[in-house]
Coordinates of C-alpha atoms and ligand atoms in Angstrom, one line a residue:
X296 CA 125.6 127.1 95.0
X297 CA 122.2 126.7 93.6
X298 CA 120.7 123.6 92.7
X299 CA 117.9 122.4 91.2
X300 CA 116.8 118.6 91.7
X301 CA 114.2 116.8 89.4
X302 CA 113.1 113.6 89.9
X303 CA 110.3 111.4 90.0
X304 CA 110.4 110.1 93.6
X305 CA 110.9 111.7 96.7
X306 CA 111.0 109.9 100.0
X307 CA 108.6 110.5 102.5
X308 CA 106.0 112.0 99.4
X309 CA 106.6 109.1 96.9
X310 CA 108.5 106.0 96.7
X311 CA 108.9 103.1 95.2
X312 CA 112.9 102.4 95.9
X313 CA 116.3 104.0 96.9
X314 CA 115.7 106.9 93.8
X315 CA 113.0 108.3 96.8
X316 CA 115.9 108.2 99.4
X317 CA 118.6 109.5 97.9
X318 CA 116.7 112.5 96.6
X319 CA 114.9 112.6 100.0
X320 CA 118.0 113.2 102.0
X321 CA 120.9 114.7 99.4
X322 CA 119.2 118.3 99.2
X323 CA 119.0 118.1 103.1
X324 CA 122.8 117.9 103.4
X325 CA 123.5 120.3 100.7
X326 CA 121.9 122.8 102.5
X327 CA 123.1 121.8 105.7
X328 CA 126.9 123.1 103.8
X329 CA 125.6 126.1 103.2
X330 CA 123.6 125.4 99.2
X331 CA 120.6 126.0 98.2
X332 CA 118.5 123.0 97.0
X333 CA 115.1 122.6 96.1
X334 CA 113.3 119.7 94.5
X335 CA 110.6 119.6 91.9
X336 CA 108.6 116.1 91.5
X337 CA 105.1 114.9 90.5
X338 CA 101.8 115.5 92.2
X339 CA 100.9 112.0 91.9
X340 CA 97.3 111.5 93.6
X341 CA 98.8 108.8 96.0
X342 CA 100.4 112.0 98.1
X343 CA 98.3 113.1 101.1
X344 CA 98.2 117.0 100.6
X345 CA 96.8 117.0 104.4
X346 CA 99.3 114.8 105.9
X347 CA 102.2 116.8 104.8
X348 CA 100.7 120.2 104.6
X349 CA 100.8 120.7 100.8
X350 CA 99.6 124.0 100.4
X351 CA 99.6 125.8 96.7
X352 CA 102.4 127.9 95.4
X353 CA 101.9 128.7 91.5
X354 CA 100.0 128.4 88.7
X355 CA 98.3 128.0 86.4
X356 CA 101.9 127.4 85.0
X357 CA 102.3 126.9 80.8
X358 CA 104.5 124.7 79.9
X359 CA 105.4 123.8 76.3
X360 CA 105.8 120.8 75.0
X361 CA 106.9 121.2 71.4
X362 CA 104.1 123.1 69.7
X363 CA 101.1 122.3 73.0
X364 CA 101.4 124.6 75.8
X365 CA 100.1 122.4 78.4
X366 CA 99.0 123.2 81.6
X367 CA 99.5 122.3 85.7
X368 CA 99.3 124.0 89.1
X369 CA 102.0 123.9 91.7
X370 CA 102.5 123.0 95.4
X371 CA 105.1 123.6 97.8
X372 CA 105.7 121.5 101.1
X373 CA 108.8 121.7 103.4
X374 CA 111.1 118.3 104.1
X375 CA 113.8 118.7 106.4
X376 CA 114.2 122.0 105.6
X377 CA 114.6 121.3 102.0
X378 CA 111.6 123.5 99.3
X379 CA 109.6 120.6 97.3
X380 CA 107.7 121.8 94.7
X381 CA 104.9 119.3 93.2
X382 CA 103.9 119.3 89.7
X383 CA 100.4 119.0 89.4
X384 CA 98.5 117.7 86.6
X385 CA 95.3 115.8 86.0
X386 CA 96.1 114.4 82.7
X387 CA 99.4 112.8 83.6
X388 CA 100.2 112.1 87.6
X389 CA 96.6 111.1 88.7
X390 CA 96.8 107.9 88.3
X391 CA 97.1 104.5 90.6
X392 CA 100.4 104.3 90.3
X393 CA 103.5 106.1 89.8
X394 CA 105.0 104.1 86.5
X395 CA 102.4 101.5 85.9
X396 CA 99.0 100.0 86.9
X397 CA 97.6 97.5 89.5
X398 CA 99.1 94.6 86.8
X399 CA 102.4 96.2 86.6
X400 CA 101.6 97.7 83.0
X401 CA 103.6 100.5 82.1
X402 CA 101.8 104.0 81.4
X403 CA 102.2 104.4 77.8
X404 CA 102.2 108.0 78.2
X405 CA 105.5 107.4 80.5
X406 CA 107.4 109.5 78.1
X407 CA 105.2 112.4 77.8
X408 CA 104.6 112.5 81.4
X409 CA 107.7 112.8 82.5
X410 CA 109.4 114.7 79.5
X411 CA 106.7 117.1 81.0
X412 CA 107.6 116.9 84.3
X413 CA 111.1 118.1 83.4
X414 CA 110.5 121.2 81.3
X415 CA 107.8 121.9 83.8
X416 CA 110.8 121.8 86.3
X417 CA 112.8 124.2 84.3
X418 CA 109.9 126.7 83.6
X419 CA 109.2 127.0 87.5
X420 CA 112.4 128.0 87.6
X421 CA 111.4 130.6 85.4
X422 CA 108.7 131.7 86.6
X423 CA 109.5 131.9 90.2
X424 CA 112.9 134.1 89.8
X425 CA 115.2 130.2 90.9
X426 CA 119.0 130.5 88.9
X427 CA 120.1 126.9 89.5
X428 CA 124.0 126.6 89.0
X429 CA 123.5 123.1 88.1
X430 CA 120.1 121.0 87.7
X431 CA 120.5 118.0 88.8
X432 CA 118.4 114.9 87.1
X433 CA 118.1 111.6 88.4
X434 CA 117.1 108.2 85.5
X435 CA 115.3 108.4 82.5
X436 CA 112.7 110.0 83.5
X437 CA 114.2 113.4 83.6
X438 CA 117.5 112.9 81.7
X439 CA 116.1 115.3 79.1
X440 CA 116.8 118.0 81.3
X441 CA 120.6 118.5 80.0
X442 CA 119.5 118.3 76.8
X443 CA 116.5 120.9 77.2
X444 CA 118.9 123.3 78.8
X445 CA 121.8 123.3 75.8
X446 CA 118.7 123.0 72.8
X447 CA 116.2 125.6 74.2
X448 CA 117.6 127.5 77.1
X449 CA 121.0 128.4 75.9
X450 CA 120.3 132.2 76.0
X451 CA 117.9 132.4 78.7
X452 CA 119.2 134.6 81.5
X453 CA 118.3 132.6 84.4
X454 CA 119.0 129.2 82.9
X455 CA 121.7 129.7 80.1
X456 CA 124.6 129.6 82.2
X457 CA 123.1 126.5 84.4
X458 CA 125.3 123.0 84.3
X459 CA 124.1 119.7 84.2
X460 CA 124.7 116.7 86.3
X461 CA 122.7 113.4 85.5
X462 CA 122.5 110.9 88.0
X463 CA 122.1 107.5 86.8
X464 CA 120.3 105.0 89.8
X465 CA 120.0 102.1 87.8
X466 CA 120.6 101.6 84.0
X467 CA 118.7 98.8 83.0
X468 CA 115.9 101.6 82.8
X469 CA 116.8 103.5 80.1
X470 CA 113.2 105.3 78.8
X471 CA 112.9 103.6 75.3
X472 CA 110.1 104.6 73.4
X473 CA 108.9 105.4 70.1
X474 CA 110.2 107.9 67.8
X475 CA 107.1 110.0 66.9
X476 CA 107.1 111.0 70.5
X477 CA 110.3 113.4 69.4
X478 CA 107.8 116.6 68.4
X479 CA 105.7 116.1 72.0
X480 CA 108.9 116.2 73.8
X481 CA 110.1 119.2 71.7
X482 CA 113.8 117.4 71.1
X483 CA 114.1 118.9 67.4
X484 CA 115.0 116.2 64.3
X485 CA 118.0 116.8 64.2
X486 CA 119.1 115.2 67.5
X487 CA 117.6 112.0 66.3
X488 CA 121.1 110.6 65.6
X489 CA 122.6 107.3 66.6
X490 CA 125.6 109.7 68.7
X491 CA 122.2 111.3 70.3
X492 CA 119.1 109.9 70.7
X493 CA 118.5 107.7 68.6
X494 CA 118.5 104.0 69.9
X495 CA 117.4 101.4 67.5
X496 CA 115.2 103.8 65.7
X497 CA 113.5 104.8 69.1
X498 CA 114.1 107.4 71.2
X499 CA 116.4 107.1 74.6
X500 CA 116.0 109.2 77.2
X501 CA 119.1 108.0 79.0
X502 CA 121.1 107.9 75.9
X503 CA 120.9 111.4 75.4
X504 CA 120.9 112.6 78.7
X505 CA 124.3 110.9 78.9
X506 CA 125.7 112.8 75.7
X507 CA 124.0 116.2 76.7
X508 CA 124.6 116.2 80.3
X509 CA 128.0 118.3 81.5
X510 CA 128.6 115.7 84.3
X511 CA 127.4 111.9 84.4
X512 CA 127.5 109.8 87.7
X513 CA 126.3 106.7 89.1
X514 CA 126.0 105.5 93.1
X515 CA 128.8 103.3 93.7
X516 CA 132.7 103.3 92.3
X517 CA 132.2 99.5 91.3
X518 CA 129.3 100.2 89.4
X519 CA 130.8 103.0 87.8
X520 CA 133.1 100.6 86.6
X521 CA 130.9 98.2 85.5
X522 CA 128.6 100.4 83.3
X523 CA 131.6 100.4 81.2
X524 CA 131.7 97.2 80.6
X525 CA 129.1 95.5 77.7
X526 CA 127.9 93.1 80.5
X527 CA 126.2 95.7 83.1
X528 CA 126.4 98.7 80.3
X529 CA 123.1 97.6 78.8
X530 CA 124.3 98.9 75.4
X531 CA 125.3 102.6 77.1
X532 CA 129.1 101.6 77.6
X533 CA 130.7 103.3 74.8
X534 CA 128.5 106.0 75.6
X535 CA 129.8 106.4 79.5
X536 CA 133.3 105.5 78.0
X537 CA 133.5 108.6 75.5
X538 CA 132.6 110.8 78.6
X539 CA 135.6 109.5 80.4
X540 CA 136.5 111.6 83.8
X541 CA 133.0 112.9 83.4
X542 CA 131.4 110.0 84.5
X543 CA 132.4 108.7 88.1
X544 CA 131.1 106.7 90.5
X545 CA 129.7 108.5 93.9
X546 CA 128.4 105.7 97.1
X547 CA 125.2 106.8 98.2
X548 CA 124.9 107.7 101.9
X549 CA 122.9 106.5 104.4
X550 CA 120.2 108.0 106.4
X551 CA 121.2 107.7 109.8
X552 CA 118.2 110.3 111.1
X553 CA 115.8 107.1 110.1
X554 CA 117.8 104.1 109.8
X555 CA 119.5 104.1 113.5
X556 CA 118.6 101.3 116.3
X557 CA 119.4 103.7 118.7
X558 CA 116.5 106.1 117.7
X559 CA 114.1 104.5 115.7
X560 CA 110.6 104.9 116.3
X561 CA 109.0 102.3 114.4
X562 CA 110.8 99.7 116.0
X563 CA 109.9 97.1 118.8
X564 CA 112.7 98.1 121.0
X565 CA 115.5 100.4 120.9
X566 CA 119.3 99.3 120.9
X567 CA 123.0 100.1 120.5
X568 CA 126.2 97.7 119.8
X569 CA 126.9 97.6 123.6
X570 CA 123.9 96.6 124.6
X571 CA 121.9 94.1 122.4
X572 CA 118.9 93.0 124.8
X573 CA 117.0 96.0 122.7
X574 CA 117.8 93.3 119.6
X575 CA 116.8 90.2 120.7
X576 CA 113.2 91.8 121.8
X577 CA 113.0 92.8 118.1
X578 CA 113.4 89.7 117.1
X579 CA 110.8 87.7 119.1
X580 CA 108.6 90.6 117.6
X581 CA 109.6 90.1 113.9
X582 CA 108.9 86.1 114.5
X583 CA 105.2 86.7 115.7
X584 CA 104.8 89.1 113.5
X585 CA 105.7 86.8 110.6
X586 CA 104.1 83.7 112.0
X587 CA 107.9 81.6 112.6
X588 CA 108.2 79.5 115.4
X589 CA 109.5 81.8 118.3
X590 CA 113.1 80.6 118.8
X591 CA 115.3 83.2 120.2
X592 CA 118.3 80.6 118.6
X593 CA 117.0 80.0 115.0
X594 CA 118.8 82.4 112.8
X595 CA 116.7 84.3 110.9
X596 CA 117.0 86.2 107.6
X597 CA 115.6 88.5 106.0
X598 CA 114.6 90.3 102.5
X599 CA 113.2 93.9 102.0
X600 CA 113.0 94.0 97.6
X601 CA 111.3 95.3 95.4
X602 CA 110.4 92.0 93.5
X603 CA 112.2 91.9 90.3
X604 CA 114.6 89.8 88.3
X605 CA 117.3 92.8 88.8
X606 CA 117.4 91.6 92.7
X607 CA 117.9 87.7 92.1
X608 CA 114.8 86.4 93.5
X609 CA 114.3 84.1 90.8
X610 CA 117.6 82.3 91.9
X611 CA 116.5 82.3 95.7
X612 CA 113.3 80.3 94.6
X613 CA 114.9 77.7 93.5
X614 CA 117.4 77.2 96.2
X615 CA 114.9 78.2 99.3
X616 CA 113.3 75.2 99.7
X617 CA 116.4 73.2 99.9
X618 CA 117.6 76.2 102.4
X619 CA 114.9 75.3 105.1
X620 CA 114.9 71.4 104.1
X621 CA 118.2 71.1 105.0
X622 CA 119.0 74.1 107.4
X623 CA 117.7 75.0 110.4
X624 CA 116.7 79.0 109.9
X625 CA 114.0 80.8 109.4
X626 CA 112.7 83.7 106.7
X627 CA 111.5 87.0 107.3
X628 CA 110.5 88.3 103.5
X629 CA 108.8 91.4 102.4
X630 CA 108.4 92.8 98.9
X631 CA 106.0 93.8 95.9
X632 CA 106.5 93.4 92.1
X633 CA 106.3 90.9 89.6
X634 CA 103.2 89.0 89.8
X635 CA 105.1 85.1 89.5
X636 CA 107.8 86.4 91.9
X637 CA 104.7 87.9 94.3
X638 CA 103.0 84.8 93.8
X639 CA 105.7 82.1 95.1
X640 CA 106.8 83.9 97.9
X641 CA 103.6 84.3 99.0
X642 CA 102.5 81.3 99.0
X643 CA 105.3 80.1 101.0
X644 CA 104.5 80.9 104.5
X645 CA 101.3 78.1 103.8
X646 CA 103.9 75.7 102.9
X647 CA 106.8 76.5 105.2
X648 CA 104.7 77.3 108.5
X649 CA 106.7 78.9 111.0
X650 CA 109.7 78.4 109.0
X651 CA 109.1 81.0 106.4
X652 CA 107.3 84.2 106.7
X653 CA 106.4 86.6 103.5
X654 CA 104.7 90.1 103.4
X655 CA 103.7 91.2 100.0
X656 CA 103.0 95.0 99.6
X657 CA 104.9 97.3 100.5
X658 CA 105.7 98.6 104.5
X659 CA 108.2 101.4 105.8
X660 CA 107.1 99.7 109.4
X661 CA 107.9 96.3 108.1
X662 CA 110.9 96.9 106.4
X663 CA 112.4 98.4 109.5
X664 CA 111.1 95.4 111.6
X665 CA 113.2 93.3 109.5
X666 CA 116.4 94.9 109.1
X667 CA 116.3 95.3 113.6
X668 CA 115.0 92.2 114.2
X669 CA 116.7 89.5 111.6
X670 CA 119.9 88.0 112.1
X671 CA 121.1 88.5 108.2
X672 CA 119.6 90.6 105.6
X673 CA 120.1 88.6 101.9
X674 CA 120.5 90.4 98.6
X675 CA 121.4 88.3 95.9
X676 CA 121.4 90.7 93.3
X677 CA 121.9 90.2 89.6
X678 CA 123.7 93.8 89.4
X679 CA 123.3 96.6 92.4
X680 CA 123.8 100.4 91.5
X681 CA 124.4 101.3 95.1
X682 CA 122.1 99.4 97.4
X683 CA 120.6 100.6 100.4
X684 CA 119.5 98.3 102.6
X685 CA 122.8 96.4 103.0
X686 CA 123.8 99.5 104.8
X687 CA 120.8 100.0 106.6
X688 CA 121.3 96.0 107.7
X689 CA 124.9 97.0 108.5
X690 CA 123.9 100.0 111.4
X691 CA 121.1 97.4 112.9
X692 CA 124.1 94.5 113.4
X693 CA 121.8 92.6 110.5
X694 CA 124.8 90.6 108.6
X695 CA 124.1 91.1 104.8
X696 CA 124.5 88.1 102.7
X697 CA 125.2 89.5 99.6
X698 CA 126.6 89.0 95.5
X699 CA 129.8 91.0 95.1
X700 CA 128.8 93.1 92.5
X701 CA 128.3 97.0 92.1
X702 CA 127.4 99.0 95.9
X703 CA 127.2 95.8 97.6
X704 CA 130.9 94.6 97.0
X705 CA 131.8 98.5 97.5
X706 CA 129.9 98.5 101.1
X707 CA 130.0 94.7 102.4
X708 CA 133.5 93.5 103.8
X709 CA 134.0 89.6 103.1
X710 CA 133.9 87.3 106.7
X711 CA 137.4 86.4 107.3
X712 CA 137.0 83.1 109.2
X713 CA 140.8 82.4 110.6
X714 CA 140.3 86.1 112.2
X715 CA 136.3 86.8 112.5
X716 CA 137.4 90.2 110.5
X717 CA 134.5 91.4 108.5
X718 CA 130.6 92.5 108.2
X719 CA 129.2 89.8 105.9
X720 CA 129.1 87.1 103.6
X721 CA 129.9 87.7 99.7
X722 CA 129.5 85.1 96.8
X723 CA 130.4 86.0 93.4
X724 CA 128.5 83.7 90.9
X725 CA 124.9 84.3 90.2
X726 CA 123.3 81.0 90.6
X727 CA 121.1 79.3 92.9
X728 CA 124.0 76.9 94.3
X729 CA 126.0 80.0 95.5
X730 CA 123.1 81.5 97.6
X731 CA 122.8 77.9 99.3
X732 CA 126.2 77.5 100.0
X733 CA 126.4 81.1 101.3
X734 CA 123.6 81.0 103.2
X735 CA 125.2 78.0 104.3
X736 CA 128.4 79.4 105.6
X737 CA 126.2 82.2 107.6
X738 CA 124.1 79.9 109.3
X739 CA 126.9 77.9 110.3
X740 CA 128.9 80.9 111.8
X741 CA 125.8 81.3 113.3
X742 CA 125.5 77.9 114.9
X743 CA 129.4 77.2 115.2
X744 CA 131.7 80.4 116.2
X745 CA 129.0 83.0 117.8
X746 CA 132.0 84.5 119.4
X747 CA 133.0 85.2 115.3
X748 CA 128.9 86.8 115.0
X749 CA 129.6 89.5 117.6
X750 CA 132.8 90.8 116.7
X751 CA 131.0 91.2 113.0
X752 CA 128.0 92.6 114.1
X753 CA 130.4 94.9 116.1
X754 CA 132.2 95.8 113.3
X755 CA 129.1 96.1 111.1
X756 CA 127.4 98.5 113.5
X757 CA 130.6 100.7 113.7
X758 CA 130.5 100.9 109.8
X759 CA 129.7 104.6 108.5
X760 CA 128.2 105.7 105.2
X761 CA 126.9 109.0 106.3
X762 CA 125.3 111.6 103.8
X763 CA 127.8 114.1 104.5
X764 CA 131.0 112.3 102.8
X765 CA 128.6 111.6 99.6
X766 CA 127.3 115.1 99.3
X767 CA 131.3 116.7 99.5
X768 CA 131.6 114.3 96.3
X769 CA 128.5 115.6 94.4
X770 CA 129.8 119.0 95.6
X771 CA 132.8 118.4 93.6
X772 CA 131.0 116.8 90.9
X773 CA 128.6 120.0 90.5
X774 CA 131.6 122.0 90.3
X775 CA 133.4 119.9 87.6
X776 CA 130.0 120.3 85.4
X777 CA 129.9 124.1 86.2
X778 CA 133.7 124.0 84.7
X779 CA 133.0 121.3 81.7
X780 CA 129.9 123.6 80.8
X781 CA 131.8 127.0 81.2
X782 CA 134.6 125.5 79.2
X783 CA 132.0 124.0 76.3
Ligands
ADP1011 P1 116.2 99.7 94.8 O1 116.2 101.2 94.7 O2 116.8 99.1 93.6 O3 114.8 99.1 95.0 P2 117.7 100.1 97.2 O4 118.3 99.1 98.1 O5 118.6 101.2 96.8 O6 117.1 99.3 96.0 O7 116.5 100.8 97.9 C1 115.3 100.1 98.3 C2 114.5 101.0 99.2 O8 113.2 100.7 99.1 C3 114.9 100.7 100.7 O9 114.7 101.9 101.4 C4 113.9 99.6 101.1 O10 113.7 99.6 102.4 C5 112.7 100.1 100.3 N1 111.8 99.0 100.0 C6 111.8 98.2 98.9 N2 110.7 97.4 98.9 C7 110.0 97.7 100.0 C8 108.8 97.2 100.5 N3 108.1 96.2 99.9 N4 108.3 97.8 101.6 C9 109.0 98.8 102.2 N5 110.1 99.3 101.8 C10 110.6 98.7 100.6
GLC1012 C1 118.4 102.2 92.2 C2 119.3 101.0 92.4 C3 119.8 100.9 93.8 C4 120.2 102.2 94.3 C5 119.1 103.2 94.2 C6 119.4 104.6 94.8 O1 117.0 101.9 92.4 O2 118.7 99.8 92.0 O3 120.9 100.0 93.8 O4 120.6 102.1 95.7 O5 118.7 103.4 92.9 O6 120.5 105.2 94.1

């Protein structure tokens, strides 16, 4: 099979969450069963051409957008094997960031850049001889592609008979914006309908791509389930309910090549489940590193988040102070987003010397500090597509604390404390109280029945979410598109 990815991260070329990894390492596997897969993103001016050999490819390259032709070069670089082809254009992807500015200010050109980004994806294709089977779109930002390829490319011989499977990462994201932007993005009147895209008179990128696309996913069964629901559906749940087998729910993998104690480079020290010496030493490091007291028997736990309310930091504020008032553990944090979120925890080292420790930016090196040297690994999400770092906690013997909801419940087995069965520590009620008492119960396993700790983190490190298991499923799913488009 051929396929075509689009998206508007990539992991190691651009990244601001788990949208980077999953598109980073899916192709990889694909082609590792014998599929073609190549992946078209931006050029945003944050890559380094030199540091991974970007070299150019194509171009100039017209692209039309409505009635403008518009124009871009294109560059090719290798990952893992896997073609990436970068769209590059002045006007729209050099810029500071990749969705907003330094203040967190959306682009207000978000639409046009990457409606553009997604025909441009679809004209390479044209260009350059490609006949996807399926194209494959991740979010808003290119859920326009099913709908481009049933409005414009019906009859075109190397994309009319292509299928469409739309990924969605995270719903809450859903590309609203105003209606006059319909002739730009070339999406014709007459799909401006409430059953289309039409959202409150605007236009929704995600709403359409739902409708248009031949197969609709998400990254975790229990999310998939509670999409459908008003409460986590964000207003696209009778949407995702008229597609009915057509929308499923596929866990993400993991990427074991990077996220693996026994291998990885960036690490302190090295380690396996059998021997843990390789941990501790990671440990002592993270605590210097994040000015805590150096205390080989303070639990410590830590956070890698983007800083936003979807992830429930707002909650931890108000219960983290009591936390290290009344507990004795430490904090290992490390995140970047909203300015007020950004603000408190950053302050809180000051406050909280060698009890709390906070990193804001953003750090591959750091993250992977914390998830080998902490003890737990909290995510207190408000709602979780999939979740990654849980898992990545999981293979380092990092005990996620976590709210049952979406990949988390899916991936995290509740602590069993008659039998010490288990690989974390799950609340269900999003509120400050639970985090505290959960945190609680962890740091009093800690303290209270170590012999409990190791047969979790045992457990834990045994756990396996590799790539290959999810990429059979979106095997399947690109085949059930390829039928559901051959039979439309
Ligand atoms: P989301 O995509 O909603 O942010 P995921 O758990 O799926 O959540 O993926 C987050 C990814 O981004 C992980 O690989 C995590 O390590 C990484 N990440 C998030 N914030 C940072 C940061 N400040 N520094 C380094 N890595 C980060
Ligand atoms: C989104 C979700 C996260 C998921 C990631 C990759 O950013 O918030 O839960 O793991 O996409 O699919």
């Amino acid at each position: 099979m051929d396929i075509l990815f689009i998206a508007a991260e990539c992991a190691p070329y651009a990244k601001t969450g788990g949208l980077a990894d999953v598109v980073g390492a899916l192709p990889q596997y694909l082609r590792a069963m014998g599929h073609e897969a190549i992946v078209v993103m931006p050029r945003y001016s944050s890559i380094n051409g030199d540091r991974y050999g970007l070299r150019w490819f194509h171009g100039p390259m017209g692209v039309w957008m409505g009635n403008t032709q518009e124009w871009c070069a294109v560059h090719t670089a290798s990952s893992g094997g896997v073609p990436v082809y970068f769209i590059e254009s002045q006007k729209y992807f050099d810029r500071w960031g990749l969705y907003h500015d330094a203040n967190f200010n959306d682009y207000q050109d978000n639409p046009r850049r990457f409606g553009f980004l997604t025909r441009a994806g679809l004209q390479l294709c044209k260009d350059i001889g490609f006949k996807p089977d399926v194209v494959h779109a991740h979010d808003w930002h290119t859920a326009l592609a099913p709908a481009y390829l049933k409005i414009w490319h019906w009859n075109d011989p190397l994309l009319g008979s292509a299928a469409s499977l739309l990924t969605i990462h995270n719903i809450a994201y859903q590309g609203r914006y105003p209606a006059y932007h319909m002739d730009y993005l070339g999406l014709q009147w007459g799909n401006f309908t409430p059953d289309k895209f039409e959202d409150h008179g605007a236009i929704n990128f995600l709403k359409g791509g739902i409708v248009y696309a031949d197969m609709v996913n998400t990254v975790s069964p229990t999310y998939a389930r509670e999409t459908r629901t008003p409460e986590l559906g964000y207003g696209m749940a009778p949407y995702l309910n008229a597609k009915g087998e057509n929308y499923i729910g596929i866990l993400n993998g993991c990427d074991y090549a990077l996220w693996n104690p026994q291998t990885d480079p960036l690490i302190p020290a090295r380690y396996t489940c059998d021997d843990l010496s390789g941990k501790a030493a990671c440990k002592r490091a993270l605590q210097q590193r994040f000015g805590l007291t150096v205390s080989p028997d303070t639990p410590v736990i830590g956070i890698v988040s983007r800083m936003v309310e979807q992830k429930g930091l707002h909650l931890l504020a108000q219960c983290i102070e009591d936390i290290v008032a009344n507990m004795r553990v430490q904090f290992a944090i490390l995140g970047s987003g909203e300015k007020a979120l950004e603000h408190y925890f950053g302050e809180l080292p000051a406050r909280y010397p060698g009890r709390i420790g906070s990193y804001i930016g953003y750090s591959d090196e750091l993250a992977h500090w914390i998830e080998a040297g902490s003890d737990f690994f909290l995510m207190p999400s408000l709602f979780e597509p999939c979740g990654l770092n849980q898992m990545y906690s999981l293979r380092y013997g990092t005990l996620p604390i976590v709210r049952a909801t979406g990949g988390l419940d899916d991936t995290v087995q509740q602590y069993d404390e008659a039998t010490g069965d288990g690989t974390g520590f799950k609340f269900y009620e999003a509120s400050a109280h639970a985090i505290y008492y959960t945190v609680g119960w962890a740091v009093s396993t800690y303290y209270d029945r170590p012999q409990h700790m190791q047969r979790m983190i045992h457990t834990a490190m045994a756990q396996d979410f590799s790539w290959e298991r999810s990429a059979e499923q979106y095997v399947r799913a690109y085949e059930r598109a390829i039928q559901n488009k051959r039979g439309g």
